[in-house]
XYZ file of N, CA, C and O in Angstrom:
744
model
N 17.825 -33.636 -65.825
C 17.501 -33.082 -64.516
C 16.584 -31.874 -64.690
O 16.815 -31.006 -65.502
N 15.535 -31.835 -63.880
C 14.569 -30.741 -63.964
C 15.079 -29.543 -63.174
O 15.716 -29.679 -62.146
N 14.704 -28.370 -63.654
C 15.045 -27.161 -62.910
C 13.888 -26.802 -61.991
O 12.792 -27.343 -62.108
N 14.130 -25.879 -61.097
C 13.096 -25.422 -60.176
C 11.985 -24.658 -60.865
O 10.994 -24.312 -60.243
N 12.144 -24.410 -62.172
C 11.126 -23.670 -62.910
C 10.200 -24.579 -63.714
O 9.265 -24.105 -64.339
N 10.467 -25.860 -63.706
C 9.631 -26.807 -64.439
C 8.461 -27.262 -63.581
O 8.568 -27.346 -62.359
N 7.364 -27.590 -64.252
C 6.222 -28.205 -63.593
C 6.115 -29.633 -64.121
O 5.644 -29.855 -65.239
N 6.580 -30.600 -63.359
C 6.609 -31.975 -63.859
C 5.208 -32.543 -64.090
O 4.276 -32.246 -63.352
N 5.098 -33.345 -65.137
C 3.845 -34.029 -65.448
C 4.046 -35.543 -65.509
O 3.137 -36.285 -65.866
N 5.258 -35.956 -65.169
C 5.567 -37.380 -65.117
C 6.615 -37.603 -64.032
O 7.264 -36.665 -63.576
N 6.742 -38.861 -63.644
C 7.722 -39.248 -62.629
C 8.553 -40.391 -63.196
O 8.005 -41.335 -63.778
N 9.870 -40.300 -63.009
C 10.757 -41.359 -63.462
C 10.923 -42.381 -62.345
O 11.277 -42.041 -61.219
N 10.653 -43.628 -62.691
C 10.787 -44.734 -61.738
C 11.615 -45.817 -62.407
O 11.223 -46.339 -63.459
N 12.746 -46.113 -61.812
C 13.635 -47.153 -62.325
C 13.899 -46.982 -63.820
O 13.839 -47.931 -64.587
N 14.139 -45.734 -64.218
C 14.498 -45.446 -65.598
C 13.335 -45.266 -66.559
O 13.542 -44.914 -67.717
N 12.108 -45.497 -66.120
C 10.940 -45.340 -66.997
C 10.103 -44.145 -66.533
O 10.018 -43.872 -65.339
N 9.506 -43.432 -67.491
C 8.656 -42.270 -67.186
C 7.197 -42.713 -67.098
O 6.715 -43.459 -67.952
N 6.511 -42.227 -66.058
C 5.093 -42.507 -65.880
C 4.345 -41.192 -65.724
O 4.714 -40.355 -64.901
N 3.310 -41.015 -66.539
C 2.504 -39.798 -66.479
C 1.704 -39.763 -65.178
O 1.241 -40.813 -64.692
N 1.533 -38.538 -64.650
C 0.806 -38.365 -63.395
C -0.280 -37.306 -63.558
O -0.221 -36.464 -64.459
N -1.258 -37.385 -62.669
C -2.301 -36.358 -62.590
C -1.751 -35.251 -61.699
O -1.447 -35.506 -60.535
N -1.648 -34.053 -62.225
C -0.979 -32.982 -61.500
C -1.915 -31.861 -61.058
O -1.470 -30.922 -60.408
N -3.209 -31.952 -61.380
C -4.133 -30.905 -60.963
C -4.235 -30.899 -59.438
O -4.264 -31.955 -58.800
N -4.288 -29.714 -58.874
C -4.292 -29.578 -57.414
C -5.441 -30.345 -56.760
O -5.290 -30.863 -55.645
N -6.578 -30.465 -57.432
C -7.723 -31.190 -56.852
C -7.398 -32.662 -56.641
O -7.820 -33.261 -55.648
N -6.623 -33.250 -57.567
C -6.216 -34.644 -57.402
C -5.347 -34.816 -56.163
O -5.524 -35.770 -55.393
N -4.410 -33.899 -55.971
C -3.497 -34.015 -54.829
C -4.240 -33.769 -53.526
O -3.997 -34.452 -52.523
N -5.177 -32.827 -53.540
C -5.985 -32.607 -52.330
C -6.795 -33.855 -51.994
O -6.932 -34.203 -50.818
N -7.302 -34.546 -53.006
C -8.009 -35.812 -52.760
C -7.089 -36.827 -52.097
O -7.493 -37.562 -51.190
N -5.836 -36.867 -52.539
C -4.849 -37.776 -51.933
C -4.611 -37.386 -50.477
O -4.631 -38.239 -49.585
N -4.394 -36.109 -50.221
C -4.122 -35.645 -48.851
C -5.309 -35.899 -47.929
O -5.128 -36.277 -46.763
N -6.512 -35.719 -48.440
C -7.716 -35.986 -47.637
C -7.809 -37.479 -47.322
O -8.095 -37.869 -46.187
N -7.534 -38.317 -48.312
C -7.570 -39.773 -48.083
C -6.513 -40.195 -47.074
O -6.758 -41.062 -46.229
N -5.338 -39.564 -47.137
C -4.256 -39.927 -46.217
C -4.554 -39.505 -44.787
O -3.907 -39.982 -43.858
N -5.528 -38.631 -44.597
C -5.924 -38.225 -43.250
C -7.160 -38.985 -42.766
O -7.620 -38.766 -41.642
N -7.672 -39.876 -43.599
C -8.889 -40.623 -43.262
C -8.565 -41.784 -42.315
O -7.881 -42.723 -42.706
N -9.078 -41.731 -41.076
C -8.774 -42.796 -40.122
C -9.425 -44.129 -40.473
O -9.052 -45.165 -39.923
N -10.370 -44.109 -41.407
C -11.019 -45.353 -41.832
C -10.120 -46.165 -42.764
O -10.351 -47.352 -42.962
N -9.105 -45.524 -43.330
C -8.209 -46.217 -44.252
C -6.935 -46.646 -43.540
O -6.367 -45.871 -42.771
N -6.489 -47.844 -43.828
C -5.212 -48.310 -43.296
C -4.092 -47.599 -44.058
O -4.325 -47.082 -45.159
N -2.869 -47.595 -43.512
C -1.760 -46.997 -44.268
C -1.601 -47.609 -45.665
O -1.320 -46.896 -46.618
N -1.821 -48.908 -45.782
C -1.733 -49.554 -47.090
C -2.811 -49.001 -48.029
O -2.532 -48.703 -49.198
N -4.041 -48.867 -47.529
C -5.127 -48.336 -48.355
C -4.867 -46.879 -48.739
O -5.174 -46.466 -49.859
N -4.283 -46.118 -47.836
C -3.937 -44.728 -48.148
C -2.915 -44.678 -49.278
O -3.021 -43.855 -50.191
N -1.920 -45.565 -49.232
C -0.934 -45.632 -50.319
C -1.593 -46.030 -51.631
O -1.256 -45.507 -52.688
N -2.519 -46.970 -51.562
C -3.230 -47.402 -52.768
C -4.009 -46.249 -53.386
O -3.992 -46.062 -54.601
N -4.684 -45.468 -52.551
C -5.430 -44.310 -53.044
C -4.467 -43.330 -53.708
O -4.729 -42.844 -54.815
N -3.355 -43.042 -53.033
C -2.361 -42.126 -53.590
C -1.878 -42.637 -54.951
O -1.835 -41.884 -55.927
N -1.554 -43.888 -55.011
C -1.036 -44.509 -56.231
C -2.081 -44.434 -57.343
O -1.787 -44.028 -58.468
N -3.324 -44.813 -57.024
C -4.389 -44.850 -58.029
C -4.750 -43.466 -58.555
O -5.042 -43.308 -59.738
N -4.753 -42.471 -57.674
C -5.107 -41.122 -58.112
C -3.952 -40.494 -58.895
O -4.167 -39.894 -59.944
N -2.736 -40.607 -58.386
C -1.617 -39.890 -58.983
C -1.176 -40.465 -60.323
O -1.012 -39.731 -61.293
N -0.977 -41.767 -60.397
C -0.417 -42.373 -61.604
C -1.506 -42.691 -62.616
O -2.400 -43.487 -62.346
N -1.406 -42.073 -63.792
C -2.381 -42.300 -64.856
C -2.293 -43.729 -65.354
O -3.303 -44.398 -65.552
N -1.077 -44.214 -65.540
C -0.848 -45.561 -66.056
C -0.195 -46.435 -64.985
O 0.727 -47.195 -65.266
N -0.685 -46.309 -63.780
C -0.096 -47.002 -62.632
C -0.061 -48.511 -62.753
O 0.852 -49.154 -62.226
N -1.025 -49.078 -63.469
C -1.055 -50.539 -63.610
C 0.130 -51.057 -64.406
O 0.460 -52.246 -64.328
N 0.810 -50.182 -65.136
C 1.973 -50.614 -65.915
C 3.279 -50.548 -65.108
O 4.323 -50.949 -65.602
N 3.198 -50.052 -63.885
C 4.397 -49.998 -63.038
C 4.613 -51.380 -62.434
O 3.723 -51.922 -61.772
N 5.779 -51.964 -62.640
C 6.052 -53.296 -62.076
C 5.975 -53.279 -60.546
O 6.342 -52.290 -59.906
N 5.485 -54.352 -59.978
C 5.380 -54.462 -58.519
C 6.727 -54.233 -57.848
O 6.794 -53.674 -56.752
N 7.792 -54.637 -58.495
C 9.124 -54.465 -57.916
C 9.492 -52.984 -57.776
O 10.389 -52.643 -57.003
N 8.814 -52.117 -58.515
C 9.086 -50.673 -58.455
C 8.051 -49.916 -57.623
O 8.069 -48.685 -57.571
N 7.152 -50.644 -56.995
C 6.056 -50.019 -56.262
C 6.550 -49.117 -55.130
O 6.057 -48.014 -54.956
N 7.533 -49.574 -54.392
C 8.063 -48.772 -53.273
C 8.645 -47.448 -53.783
O 8.359 -46.380 -53.244
N 9.450 -47.529 -54.831
C 10.032 -46.319 -55.415
C 8.926 -45.407 -55.944
O 8.994 -44.179 -55.798
N 7.882 -45.994 -56.543
C 6.766 -45.196 -57.064
C 6.067 -44.431 -55.940
O 5.703 -43.262 -56.111
N 5.905 -45.070 -54.797
C 5.279 -44.405 -53.648
C 6.184 -43.296 -53.104
O 5.707 -42.201 -52.786
N 7.472 -43.569 -53.012
C 8.418 -42.552 -52.523
C 8.449 -41.348 -53.459
O 8.459 -40.203 -53.019
N 8.454 -41.606 -54.774
C 8.481 -40.516 -55.752
C 7.156 -39.745 -55.743
O 7.144 -38.544 -55.989
N 6.070 -40.434 -55.454
C 4.776 -39.757 -55.351
C 4.784 -38.769 -54.193
O 4.364 -37.618 -54.338
N 5.289 -39.207 -53.047
C 5.388 -38.323 -51.883
C 6.310 -37.150 -52.191
O 6.015 -35.998 -51.849
N 7.413 -37.428 -52.867
C 8.347 -36.370 -53.259
C 7.658 -35.348 -54.164
O 7.830 -34.143 -54.002
N 6.843 -35.821 -55.105
C 6.107 -34.898 -55.976
C 5.132 -34.045 -55.158
O 5.067 -32.828 -55.334
N 4.395 -34.676 -54.272
C 3.421 -33.950 -53.442
C 4.135 -32.903 -52.596
O 3.611 -31.819 -52.361
N 5.355 -33.207 -52.174
C 6.163 -32.256 -51.395
C 6.952 -31.306 -52.299
O 7.959 -30.737 -51.881
N 6.524 -31.140 -53.536
C 7.151 -30.217 -54.511
C 8.619 -30.523 -54.764
O 9.449 -29.614 -54.862
N 8.951 -31.788 -54.831
C 10.308 -32.183 -55.170
C 11.243 -32.294 -53.981
O 12.393 -32.669 -54.139
N 10.762 -31.976 -52.809
C 11.606 -32.036 -51.618
C 11.802 -33.479 -51.176
O 10.857 -34.259 -51.121
N 13.061 -33.796 -50.863
C 13.369 -35.134 -50.356
C 13.813 -35.073 -48.897
O 14.255 -36.073 -48.349
N 13.699 -33.880 -48.302
C 14.105 -33.720 -46.902
C 13.219 -34.556 -45.994
O 12.014 -34.655 -46.209
N 13.827 -35.117 -44.987
C 13.097 -35.872 -43.977
C 12.339 -34.872 -43.115
O 12.904 -33.938 -42.573
N 11.032 -35.046 -43.018
C 10.215 -34.119 -42.243
C 10.066 -34.642 -40.817
O 9.800 -35.819 -40.602
N 10.271 -33.737 -39.851
C 10.076 -34.164 -38.471
C 8.594 -34.092 -38.134
O 7.841 -33.299 -38.707
N 8.178 -34.934 -37.245
C 6.782 -35.007 -36.832
C 6.399 -33.708 -36.146
O 7.087 -33.244 -35.256
N 5.293 -33.124 -36.584
C 4.805 -31.900 -35.966
C 3.298 -32.021 -35.798
O 2.647 -32.820 -36.469
N 2.744 -31.209 -34.911
C 1.299 -31.310 -34.698
C 0.532 -30.935 -35.969
O 0.984 -30.114 -36.767
N -0.609 -31.544 -36.126
C -1.472 -31.263 -37.273
C -2.081 -29.880 -37.095
O -2.730 -29.601 -36.086
N -1.858 -29.013 -38.062
C -2.372 -27.646 -37.993
C -3.398 -27.356 -39.087
O -4.153 -26.392 -38.988
N -3.395 -28.172 -40.128
C -4.288 -27.954 -41.260
C -5.036 -29.245 -41.556
O -4.459 -30.327 -41.538
N -6.304 -29.109 -41.841
C -7.113 -30.212 -42.347
C -7.636 -29.740 -43.698
O -8.476 -28.838 -43.764
N -7.113 -30.310 -44.765
C -7.424 -29.826 -46.109
C -8.915 -29.857 -46.393
O -9.414 -29.016 -47.139
N -9.625 -30.800 -45.816
C -11.067 -30.889 -46.052
C -11.814 -29.882 -45.179
O -12.605 -29.085 -45.673
N -11.577 -29.903 -43.893
C -12.255 -29.001 -42.964
C -11.944 -27.535 -43.282
O -12.813 -26.676 -43.170
N -10.717 -27.240 -43.659
C -10.280 -25.861 -43.869
C -10.516 -25.341 -45.288
O -10.164 -24.194 -45.582
N -11.105 -26.140 -46.149
C -11.287 -25.719 -47.550
C -11.973 -24.363 -47.652
O -11.583 -23.525 -48.479
N -12.957 -24.121 -46.807
C -13.707 -22.870 -46.863
C -12.900 -21.633 -46.521
O -13.301 -20.518 -46.878
N -11.781 -21.794 -45.833
C -10.928 -20.636 -45.531
C -9.615 -20.660 -46.323
O -8.980 -19.627 -46.477
N -9.248 -21.826 -46.845
C -8.043 -21.914 -47.672
C -8.317 -21.345 -49.064
O -7.528 -20.545 -49.581
N -9.422 -21.732 -49.662
C -9.712 -21.310 -51.033
C -9.755 -19.787 -51.167
O -9.102 -19.237 -52.063
N -10.478 -19.053 -50.302
C -10.458 -17.598 -50.459
C -9.061 -16.997 -50.292
O -8.712 -16.040 -50.991
N -8.261 -17.573 -49.404
C -6.900 -17.066 -49.203
C -6.040 -17.312 -50.436
O -5.281 -16.438 -50.861
N -6.161 -18.487 -51.041
C -5.413 -18.788 -52.265
C -5.940 -17.925 -53.414
O -5.159 -17.405 -54.208
N -7.259 -17.762 -53.490
C -7.838 -16.895 -54.524
C -7.250 -15.491 -54.449
O -6.951 -14.881 -55.473
N -7.108 -14.981 -53.241
C -6.578 -13.625 -53.043
C -5.153 -13.525 -53.595
O -4.818 -12.576 -54.294
N -4.332 -14.524 -53.297
C -2.954 -14.526 -53.790
C -2.933 -14.708 -55.311
O -2.196 -14.018 -56.022
N -3.757 -15.625 -55.812
C -3.776 -15.931 -57.245
C -4.431 -14.816 -58.062
O -4.183 -14.702 -59.268
N -5.266 -14.037 -57.413
C -5.971 -12.979 -58.129
C -7.085 -13.494 -59.006
O -7.503 -12.832 -59.953
N -7.575 -14.695 -58.701
C -8.662 -15.286 -59.483
C -9.315 -16.409 -58.681
O -8.754 -16.889 -57.696
N -10.465 -16.817 -59.119
C -11.185 -17.932 -58.501
C -10.576 -19.233 -59.027
O -10.797 -19.605 -60.181
N -9.811 -19.896 -58.177
C -9.087 -21.090 -58.628
C -10.017 -22.259 -58.913
O -9.710 -23.102 -59.751
N -11.164 -22.318 -58.239
C -12.090 -23.434 -58.476
C -12.707 -23.371 -59.864
O -13.163 -24.389 -60.382
N -12.734 -22.185 -60.459
C -13.300 -22.027 -61.801
C -12.317 -22.444 -62.893
O -12.713 -22.625 -64.041
N -11.062 -22.595 -62.518
C -10.049 -22.990 -63.502
C -10.210 -24.467 -63.842
O -10.438 -25.298 -62.962
N -10.056 -24.770 -65.107
C -10.150 -26.160 -65.534
C -8.980 -26.971 -64.988
O -9.118 -28.156 -64.678
N -7.820 -26.308 -64.869
C -6.610 -27.012 -64.434
C -5.675 -26.034 -63.740
O -5.521 -24.889 -64.174
N -5.072 -26.491 -62.660
C -3.972 -25.773 -62.025
C -3.013 -26.822 -61.463
O -3.420 -27.691 -60.681
N -1.758 -26.731 -61.856
C -0.749 -27.679 -61.392
C -0.634 -27.583 -59.863
O -0.726 -26.493 -59.294
N -0.446 -28.709 -59.233
C -0.316 -28.769 -57.772
C 0.768 -27.822 -57.259
O 0.585 -27.139 -56.272
N 1.910 -27.783 -57.917
C 3.008 -26.941 -57.442
C 2.634 -25.466 -57.542
O 3.059 -24.666 -56.713
N 1.829 -25.100 -58.540
C 1.354 -23.715 -58.662
C 0.410 -23.403 -57.509
O 0.535 -22.359 -56.860
N -0.520 -24.307 -57.254
C -1.443 -24.123 -56.128
C -0.665 -23.965 -54.830
O -0.920 -23.052 -54.043
N 0.302 -24.855 -54.618
C 1.065 -24.810 -53.373
C 1.908 -23.540 -53.281
O 2.086 -22.994 -52.186
N 2.380 -23.042 -54.405
C 3.109 -21.771 -54.405
C 2.202 -20.637 -53.942
O 2.610 -19.799 -53.134
N 0.989 -20.608 -54.456
C 0.020 -19.597 -53.998
C -0.270 -19.789 -52.507
O -0.304 -18.830 -51.740
N -0.465 -21.039 -52.106
C -0.778 -21.357 -50.708
C 0.327 -20.855 -49.772
O 0.049 -20.282 -48.718
N 1.577 -21.058 -50.186
C 2.709 -20.660 -49.347
C 2.831 -19.141 -49.215
O 3.468 -18.662 -48.285
N 2.211 -18.387 -50.097
C 2.295 -16.931 -50.080
C 1.089 -16.272 -49.406
O 0.959 -15.050 -49.426
N 0.239 -17.076 -48.786
C -0.928 -16.507 -48.100
C -0.433 -15.576 -46.996
O 0.403 -15.943 -46.184
N -0.962 -14.367 -47.026
C -0.589 -13.360 -46.025
C -1.684 -13.215 -44.983
O -2.398 -14.163 -44.670
N -1.799 -12.006 -44.460
C -2.803 -11.736 -43.439
C -4.198 -12.033 -43.957
O -4.521 -11.749 -45.106
N -5.005 -12.575 -43.076
C -6.382 -12.891 -43.423
C -6.923 -13.926 -42.452
O -6.268 -14.316 -41.485
N -8.115 -14.373 -42.726
C -8.793 -15.319 -41.842
C -7.999 -16.609 -41.666
O -7.779 -17.069 -40.543
N -7.538 -17.193 -42.783
C -6.808 -18.449 -42.679
C -5.547 -18.296 -41.843
O -5.259 -19.128 -40.986
N -4.799 -17.229 -42.064
C -3.554 -17.036 -41.309
C -3.841 -16.791 -39.826
O -3.060 -17.220 -38.975
N -4.962 -16.136 -39.509
C -5.330 -15.950 -38.098
C -5.626 -17.298 -37.445
O -5.164 -17.576 -36.338
N -6.413 -18.099 -38.132
C -6.756 -19.427 -37.605
C -5.497 -20.260 -37.430
O -5.288 -20.891 -36.380
N -4.629 -20.253 -38.421
C -3.391 -21.031 -38.364
C -2.489 -20.554 -37.232
O -1.905 -21.356 -36.502
N -2.394 -19.258 -37.043
C -1.576 -18.688 -35.977
C -2.067 -19.134 -34.599
O -1.268 -19.517 -33.735
N -3.363 -19.117 -34.402
C -3.931 -19.556 -33.118
C -3.665 -21.044 -32.911
O -3.266 -21.470 -31.823
N -3.844 -21.853 -33.953
C -3.575 -23.289 -33.841
C -2.103 -23.540 -33.496
O -1.794 -24.419 -32.686
N -1.205 -22.774 -34.124
C 0.223 -22.948 -33.851
C 0.541 -22.596 -32.399
O 1.276 -23.327 -31.727
N 0.003 -21.493 -31.919
C 0.253 -21.092 -30.530
C -0.286 -22.145 -29.566
O 0.378 -22.495 -28.593
N -1.474 -22.635 -29.831
C -2.066 -23.648 -28.948
C -1.253 -24.940 -28.977
O -1.056 -25.573 -27.941
N -0.768 -25.316 -30.157
C 0.037 -26.539 -30.279
C 1.338 -26.418 -29.505
O 1.836 -27.405 -28.953
N 1.880 -25.195 -29.441
C 3.130 -24.955 -28.709
C 2.880 -24.518 -27.271
O 3.819 -24.162 -26.561
N 1.605 -24.543 -26.881
C 1.184 -24.167 -25.526
C 1.631 -22.739 -25.162
O 2.038 -22.475 -24.040
N 1.533 -21.868 -26.167
C 1.843 -20.454 -25.939
C 0.561 -19.724 -25.570
O -0.531 -20.106 -25.989
N 0.732 -18.661 -24.818
C -0.415 -17.886 -24.371
C -0.982 -17.091 -25.551
O -0.251 -16.457 -26.300
N -2.318 -17.134 -25.664
C -2.997 -16.365 -26.692
C -3.230 -14.941 -26.209
O -3.479 -14.710 -25.026
N -3.154 -14.007 -27.139
C -3.496 -12.620 -26.838
C -4.997 -12.551 -26.551
O -5.752 -13.442 -26.950
N -5.413 -11.477 -25.934
C -6.825 -11.312 -25.590
C -7.702 -11.395 -26.841
O -8.719 -12.087 -26.848
N -7.301 -10.699 -27.909
C -8.096 -10.708 -29.132
C -8.143 -12.102 -29.748
O -9.144 -12.487 -30.365
N -7.060 -12.897 -29.586
C -7.032 -14.257 -30.119
C -7.984 -15.162 -29.346
O -8.674 -15.997 -29.937
N -8.015 -15.005 -28.027
C -8.950 -15.797 -27.211
C -10.390 -15.470 -27.603
O -11.225 -16.367 -27.717
N -10.658 -14.187 -27.805
C -11.996 -13.763 -28.205
C -12.333 -14.310 -29.591
O -13.434 -14.813 -29.822
N -11.381 -14.221 -30.510
C -11.583 -14.750 -31.868
C -11.873 -16.249 -31.809
O -12.785 -16.735 -32.477
N -11.107 -16.965 -31.003
C -11.303 -18.416 -30.885
C -12.679 -18.732 -30.312
O -13.361 -19.641 -30.780
N -13.083 -17.993 -29.316
C -14.386 -18.207 -28.686
C -15.509 -17.980 -29.709
O -16.468 -18.739 -29.772
N -15.374 -16.908 -30.514
C -16.411 -16.564 -31.484
C -16.361 -17.427 -32.748
O -17.334 -17.472 -33.498
N -15.226 -18.057 -32.997
C -15.033 -18.846 -34.223
C -14.490 -20.234 -33.916
O -13.644 -20.744 -34.655
N -14.992 -20.843 -32.868
C -14.430 -22.126 -32.434
C -14.529 -23.202 -33.508
O -13.644 -24.044 -33.629
N -15.577 -23.169 -34.322
C -15.709 -24.195 -35.365
C -14.633 -24.045 -36.436
O -14.283 -25.021 -37.102
N -14.109 -22.835 -36.606
C -13.011 -22.634 -37.564
C -11.666 -23.018 -36.965
O -10.831 -23.617 -37.629
N -11.463 -22.661 -35.707
C -10.154 -22.847 -35.073
C -9.921 -24.287 -34.650
O -8.831 -24.826 -34.861
N -10.933 -24.916 -34.095
C -10.752 -26.271 -33.572
C -10.753 -27.290 -34.708
O -11.684 -27.367 -35.492
N -9.684 -28.064 -34.772
C -9.620 -29.142 -35.751
C -10.443 -30.319 -35.253
O -10.353 -30.701 -34.081
N -11.242 -30.862 -36.151
C -12.042 -32.027 -35.785
C -11.113 -33.190 -35.470
O -10.112 -33.388 -36.139
N -11.469 -33.927 -34.445
C -10.705 -35.119 -34.092
C -11.269 -36.275 -34.907
O -12.338 -36.781 -34.608
N -10.560 -36.643 -35.946
C -11.041 -37.702 -36.825
C -10.778 -39.058 -36.204
O -9.658 -39.378 -35.851
N -11.856 -39.801 -36.086
C -11.752 -41.148 -35.520
C -12.402 -42.136 -36.476
O -13.361 -41.787 -37.174
N -11.907 -43.333 -36.437
C -12.513 -44.390 -37.243
C -13.836 -44.793 -36.592
O -14.096 -44.483 -35.429
N -14.663 -45.483 -37.348
C -15.943 -45.961 -36.798
C -15.708 -46.889 -35.606
O -16.462 -46.878 -34.651
N -14.643 -47.665 -35.673
C -14.303 -48.579 -34.577
C -13.997 -47.794 -33.299
O -14.460 -48.144 -32.219
N -13.226 -46.711 -33.430
C -12.908 -45.871 -32.267
C -14.159 -45.203 -31.716
O -14.355 -45.134 -30.496
N -15.027 -44.723 -32.606
C -16.277 -44.101 -32.170
C -17.152 -45.101 -31.415
O -17.762 -44.760 -30.407
N -17.220 -46.332 -31.917
C -18.016 -47.372 -31.269
C -17.462 -47.703 -29.890
O -18.223 -47.878 -28.927
N -16.140 -47.756 -29.754
C -15.508 -48.004 -28.461
C -15.886 -46.918 -27.468
O -16.241 -47.209 -26.315
N -15.851 -45.679 -27.900
C -16.209 -44.558 -27.015
C -17.682 -44.631 -26.639
O -18.039 -44.435 -25.464
N -18.552 -44.939 -27.604
C -19.993 -45.061 -27.294
C -20.220 -46.163 -26.274
O -21.015 -45.998 -25.342
N -19.529 -47.294 -26.422
C -19.678 -48.382 -25.461
C -19.179 -47.991 -24.070
O -19.779 -48.364 -23.062
N -18.067 -47.241 -24.024
C -17.541 -46.793 -22.735
C -18.486 -45.807 -22.082
O -18.679 -45.827 -20.860
N -19.101 -44.928 -22.868
C -20.030 -43.942 -22.323
C -21.251 -44.579 -21.702
O -21.847 -44.032 -20.777
N -21.642 -45.734 -22.200
C -22.803 -46.445 -21.635
C -22.548 -46.822 -20.182
O -23.478 -46.893 -19.382
N -21.293 -47.071 -19.837
C -20.965 -47.510 -18.507
C -20.688 -46.350 -17.549
O -20.546 -46.540 -16.348
N -20.600 -45.155 -18.054
C -20.306 -43.993 -17.207
C -21.548 -43.345 -16.652
O -22.569 -43.326 -17.079
């Protein structure tokens, strides 16, 4: 059994150990793919599986479900708690420009220059982000999601930084085409 102080580099599936890619960039690629409306849920799982498992082709098909569950558990830093559905507040791709400086501040170094950083280390830094641009943007998004009134300075900040605060509505090409066709008739 692993302790909370270990940084796992493999996942046990049905009694066998499988090495995984643990660098934070790999996991961010998985999270970005899982938010891609062009990919089906099956394709998103395939991307997760292919990126995370170094020797994934050696995992028996009968263990595929467990491998996917353990992958999600790893991405969630070992948590197996059932997460309740909540509004989307972060887009790892769109927010990269404000997340990286905030994580750099906590880490005390430029994380992109590092050859390797374990995902759990990155997420630990991320969870400790304090006051700053990212936390302001996140706070406004949270208030808006809960339909809470924004302070005057928050409304002004949102107006002046709408491209930072507003999350892009990701749509598949099919959805975009449907909207374009509907607009022709309006």
